[in-house]
PDB file of C-alpha atoms in Angstrom:
ATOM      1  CA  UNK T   1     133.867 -48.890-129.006  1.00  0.00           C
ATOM      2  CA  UNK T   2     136.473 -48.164-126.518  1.00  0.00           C
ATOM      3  CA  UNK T   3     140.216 -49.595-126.692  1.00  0.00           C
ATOM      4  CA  UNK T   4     142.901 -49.492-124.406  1.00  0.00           C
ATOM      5  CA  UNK T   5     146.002 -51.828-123.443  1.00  0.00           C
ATOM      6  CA  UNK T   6     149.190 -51.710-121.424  1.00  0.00           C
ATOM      7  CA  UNK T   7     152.038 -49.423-121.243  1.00  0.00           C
ATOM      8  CA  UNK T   8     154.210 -51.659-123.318  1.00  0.00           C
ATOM      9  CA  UNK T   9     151.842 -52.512-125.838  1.00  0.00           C
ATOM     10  CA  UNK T  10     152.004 -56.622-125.344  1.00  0.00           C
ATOM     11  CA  UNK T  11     148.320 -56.946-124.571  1.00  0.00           C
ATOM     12  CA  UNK T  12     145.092 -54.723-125.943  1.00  0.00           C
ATOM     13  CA  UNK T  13     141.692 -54.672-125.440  1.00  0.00           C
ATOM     14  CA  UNK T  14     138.448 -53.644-126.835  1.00  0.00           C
ATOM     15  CA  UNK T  15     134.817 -53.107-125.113  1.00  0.00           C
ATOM     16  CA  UNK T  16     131.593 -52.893-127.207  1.00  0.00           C
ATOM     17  CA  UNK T  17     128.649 -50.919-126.101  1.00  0.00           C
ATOM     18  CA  UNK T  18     127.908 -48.729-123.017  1.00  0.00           C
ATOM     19  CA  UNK T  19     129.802 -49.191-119.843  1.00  0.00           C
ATOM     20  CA  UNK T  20     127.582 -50.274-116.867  1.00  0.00           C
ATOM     21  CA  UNK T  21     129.684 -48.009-115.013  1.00  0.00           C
ATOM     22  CA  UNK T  22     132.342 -45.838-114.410  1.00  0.00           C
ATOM     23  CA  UNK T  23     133.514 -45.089-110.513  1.00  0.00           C
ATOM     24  CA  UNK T  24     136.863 -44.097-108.860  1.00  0.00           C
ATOM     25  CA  UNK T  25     137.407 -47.338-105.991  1.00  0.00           C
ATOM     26  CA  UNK T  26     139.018 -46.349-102.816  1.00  0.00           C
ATOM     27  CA  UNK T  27     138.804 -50.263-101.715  1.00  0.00           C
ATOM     28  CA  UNK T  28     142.160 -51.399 -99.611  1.00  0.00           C
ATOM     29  CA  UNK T  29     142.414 -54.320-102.505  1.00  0.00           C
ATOM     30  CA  UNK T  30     142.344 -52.182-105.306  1.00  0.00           C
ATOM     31  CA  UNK T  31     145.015 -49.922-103.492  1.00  0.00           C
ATOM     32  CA  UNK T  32     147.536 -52.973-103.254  1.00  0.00           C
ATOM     33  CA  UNK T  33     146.899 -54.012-106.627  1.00  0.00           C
ATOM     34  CA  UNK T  34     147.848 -50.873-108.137  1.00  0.00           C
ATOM     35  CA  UNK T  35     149.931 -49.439-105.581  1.00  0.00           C
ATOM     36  CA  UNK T  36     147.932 -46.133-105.787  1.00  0.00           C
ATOM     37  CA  UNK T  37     144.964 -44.567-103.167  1.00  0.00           C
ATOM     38  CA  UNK T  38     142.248 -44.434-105.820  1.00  0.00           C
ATOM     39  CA  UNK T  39     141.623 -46.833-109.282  1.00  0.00           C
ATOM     40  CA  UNK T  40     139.102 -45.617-112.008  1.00  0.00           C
ATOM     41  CA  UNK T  41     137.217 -48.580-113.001  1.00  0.00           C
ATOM     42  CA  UNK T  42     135.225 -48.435-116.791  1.00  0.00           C
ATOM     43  CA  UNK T  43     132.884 -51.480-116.360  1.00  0.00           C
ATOM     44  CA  UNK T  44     131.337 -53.513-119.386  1.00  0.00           C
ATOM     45  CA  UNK T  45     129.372 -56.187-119.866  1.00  0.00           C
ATOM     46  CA  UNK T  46     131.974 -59.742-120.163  1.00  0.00           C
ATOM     47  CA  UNK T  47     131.067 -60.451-123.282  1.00  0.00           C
ATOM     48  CA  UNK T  48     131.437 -57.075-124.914  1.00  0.00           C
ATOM     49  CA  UNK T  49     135.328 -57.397-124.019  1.00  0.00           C
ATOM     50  CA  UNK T  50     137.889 -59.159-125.967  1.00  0.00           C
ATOM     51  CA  UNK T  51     141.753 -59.069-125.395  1.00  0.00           C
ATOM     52  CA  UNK T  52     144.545 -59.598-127.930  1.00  0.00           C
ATOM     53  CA  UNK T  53     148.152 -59.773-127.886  1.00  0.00           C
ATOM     54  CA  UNK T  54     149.825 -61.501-125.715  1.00  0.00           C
ATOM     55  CA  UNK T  55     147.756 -63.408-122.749  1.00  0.00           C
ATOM     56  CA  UNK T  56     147.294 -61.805-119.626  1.00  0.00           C
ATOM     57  CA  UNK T  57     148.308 -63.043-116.555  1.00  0.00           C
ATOM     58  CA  UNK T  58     145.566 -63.878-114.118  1.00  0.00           C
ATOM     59  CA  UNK T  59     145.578 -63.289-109.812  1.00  0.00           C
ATOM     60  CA  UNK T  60     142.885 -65.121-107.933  1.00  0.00           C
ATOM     61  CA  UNK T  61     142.434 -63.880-104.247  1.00  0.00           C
ATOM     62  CA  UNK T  62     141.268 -65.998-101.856  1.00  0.00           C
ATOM     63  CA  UNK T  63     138.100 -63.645-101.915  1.00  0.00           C
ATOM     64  CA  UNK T  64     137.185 -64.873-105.385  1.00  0.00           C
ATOM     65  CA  UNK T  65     138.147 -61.901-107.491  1.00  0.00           C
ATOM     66  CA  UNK T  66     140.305 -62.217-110.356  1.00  0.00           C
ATOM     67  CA  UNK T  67     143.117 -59.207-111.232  1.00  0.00           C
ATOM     68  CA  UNK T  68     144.580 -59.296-114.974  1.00  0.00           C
ATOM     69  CA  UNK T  69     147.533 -57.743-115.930  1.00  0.00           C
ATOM     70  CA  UNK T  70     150.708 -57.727-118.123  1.00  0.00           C
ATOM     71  CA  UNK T  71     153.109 -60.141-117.597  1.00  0.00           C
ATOM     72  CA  UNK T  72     155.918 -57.967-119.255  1.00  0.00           C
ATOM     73  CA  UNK T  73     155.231 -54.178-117.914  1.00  0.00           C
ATOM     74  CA  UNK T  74     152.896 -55.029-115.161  1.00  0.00           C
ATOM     75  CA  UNK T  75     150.072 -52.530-116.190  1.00  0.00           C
ATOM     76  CA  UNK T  76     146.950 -53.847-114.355  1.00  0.00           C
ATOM     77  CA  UNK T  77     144.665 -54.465-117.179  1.00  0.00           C
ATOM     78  CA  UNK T  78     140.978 -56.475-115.575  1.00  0.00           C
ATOM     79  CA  UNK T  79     139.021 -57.098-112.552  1.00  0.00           C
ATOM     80  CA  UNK T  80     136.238 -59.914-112.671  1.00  0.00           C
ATOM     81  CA  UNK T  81     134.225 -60.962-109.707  1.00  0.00           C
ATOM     82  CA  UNK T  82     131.608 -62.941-110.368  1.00  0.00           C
ATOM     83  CA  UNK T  83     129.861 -63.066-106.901  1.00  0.00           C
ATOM     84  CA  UNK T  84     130.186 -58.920-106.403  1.00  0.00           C
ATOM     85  CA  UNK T  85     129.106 -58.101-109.993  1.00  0.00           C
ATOM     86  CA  UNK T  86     128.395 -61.191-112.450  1.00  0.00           C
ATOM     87  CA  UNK T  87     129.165 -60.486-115.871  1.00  0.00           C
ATOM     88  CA  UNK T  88     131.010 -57.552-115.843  1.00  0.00           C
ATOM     89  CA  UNK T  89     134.946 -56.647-116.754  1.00  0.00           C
ATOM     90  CA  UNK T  90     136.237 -54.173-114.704  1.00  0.00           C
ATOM     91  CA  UNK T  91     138.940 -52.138-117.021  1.00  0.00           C
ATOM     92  CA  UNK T  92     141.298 -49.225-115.169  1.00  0.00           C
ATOM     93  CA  UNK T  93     139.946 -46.228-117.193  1.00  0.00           C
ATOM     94  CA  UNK T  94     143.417 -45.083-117.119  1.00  0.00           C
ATOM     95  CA  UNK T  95     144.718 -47.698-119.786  1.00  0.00           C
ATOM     96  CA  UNK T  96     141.687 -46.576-122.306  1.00  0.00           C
ATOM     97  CA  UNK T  97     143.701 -45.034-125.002  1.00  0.00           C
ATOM     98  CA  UNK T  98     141.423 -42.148-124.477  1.00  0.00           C
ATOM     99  CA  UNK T  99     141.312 -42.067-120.228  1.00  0.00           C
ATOM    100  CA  UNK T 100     139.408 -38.978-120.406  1.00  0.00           C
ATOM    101  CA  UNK T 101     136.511 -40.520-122.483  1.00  0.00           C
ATOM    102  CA  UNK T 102     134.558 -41.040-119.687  1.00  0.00           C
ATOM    103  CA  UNK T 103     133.986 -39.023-116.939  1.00  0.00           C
ATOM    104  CA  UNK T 104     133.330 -41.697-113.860  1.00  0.00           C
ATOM    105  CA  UNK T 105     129.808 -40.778-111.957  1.00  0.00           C
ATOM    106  CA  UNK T 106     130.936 -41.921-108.662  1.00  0.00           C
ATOM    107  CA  UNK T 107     133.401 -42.897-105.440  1.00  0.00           C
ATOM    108  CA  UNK T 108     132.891 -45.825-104.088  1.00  0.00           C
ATOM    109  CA  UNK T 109     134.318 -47.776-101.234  1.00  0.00           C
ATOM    110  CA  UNK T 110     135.093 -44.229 -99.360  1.00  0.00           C
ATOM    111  CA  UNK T 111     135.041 -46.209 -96.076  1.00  0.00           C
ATOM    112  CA  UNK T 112     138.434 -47.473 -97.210  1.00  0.00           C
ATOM    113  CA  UNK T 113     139.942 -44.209 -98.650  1.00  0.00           C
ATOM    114  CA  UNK T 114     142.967 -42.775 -96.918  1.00  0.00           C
ATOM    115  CA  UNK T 115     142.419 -39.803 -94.664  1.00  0.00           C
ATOM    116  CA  UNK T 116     144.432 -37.594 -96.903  1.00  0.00           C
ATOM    117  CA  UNK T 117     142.679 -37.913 -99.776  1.00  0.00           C
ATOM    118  CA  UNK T 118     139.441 -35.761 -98.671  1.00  0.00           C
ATOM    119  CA  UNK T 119     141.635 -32.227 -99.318  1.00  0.00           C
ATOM    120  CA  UNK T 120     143.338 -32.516-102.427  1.00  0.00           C
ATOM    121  CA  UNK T 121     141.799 -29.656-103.845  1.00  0.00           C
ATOM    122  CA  UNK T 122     143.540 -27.624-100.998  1.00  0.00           C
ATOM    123  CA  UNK T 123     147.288 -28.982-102.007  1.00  0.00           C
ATOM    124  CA  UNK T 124     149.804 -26.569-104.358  1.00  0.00           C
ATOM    125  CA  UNK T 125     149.899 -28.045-107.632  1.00  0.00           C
ATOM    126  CA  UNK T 126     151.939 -27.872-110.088  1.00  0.00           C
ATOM    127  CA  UNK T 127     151.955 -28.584-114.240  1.00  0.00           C
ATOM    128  CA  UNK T 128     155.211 -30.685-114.229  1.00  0.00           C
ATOM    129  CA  UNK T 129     157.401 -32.068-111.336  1.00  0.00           C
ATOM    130  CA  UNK T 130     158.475 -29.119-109.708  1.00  0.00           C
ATOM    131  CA  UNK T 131     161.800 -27.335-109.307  1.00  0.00           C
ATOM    132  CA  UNK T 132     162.758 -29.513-112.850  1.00  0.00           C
TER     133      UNK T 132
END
């Protein structure tokens, strides 16, 4: 069993069994919805997921798909569409209490990710914010 919630604690989750999947969307939605260039996304079957807490707060685009998320910190917590994948929950992998659980196995909608992702690996990094 995997759990996870928001950043302020007001709303959990748990998921049962084996995730269907586990990919890193580059998708133009997913990029609004998170205001970020990539989303990990743990999928599991609907009915191994169950909330608690406080109720999530449900987005319906006109495309079908439903976004949960917090209605007190914001943290995007779900992402159901029934047409595109029937019976599965879409969880950000990032709000598993363990995010590094599991690895994801693939990109996916690279025909929408932004130009400057493709050389990250050739960017300085640095452990902390730097100069602080």
């Amino acid at each position: 069993m995997l759990t996870g919630g928001c950043r302020c604690g007001a709303v959990r989750y748990e998921a049962e069994g084996e995730a269907a999947h586990h990919a890193l969307c580059h998708c133009r939605d997913c990029q609004m919805a998170h205001g970020a260039p990539v989303v990990g996304w743990i999928a599991f079957p609907s009915q191994e997921v169950r909330f608690s807490g406080a109720e999530p707060i449900r987005y319906t685009a006109p495309s079908g798909s439903m976004r949960s998320f917090c209605g007190t910190c914001g943290t995007p917590l779900a992402f159901v569409n029934e047409e595109a994948l029937p019976g599965i929950v879409d969880l950000p992998s990032v709000t598993l209490d363990d995010p590094d659980a599991v690895t994801p196995q693939a990109q996916i909608q690279v025909a929408e990710r932004r130009a400057w992702m493709a050389d990250l690996a050739a960017l300085p990094e640095f452990a902390r914010y730097p100069g602080g």
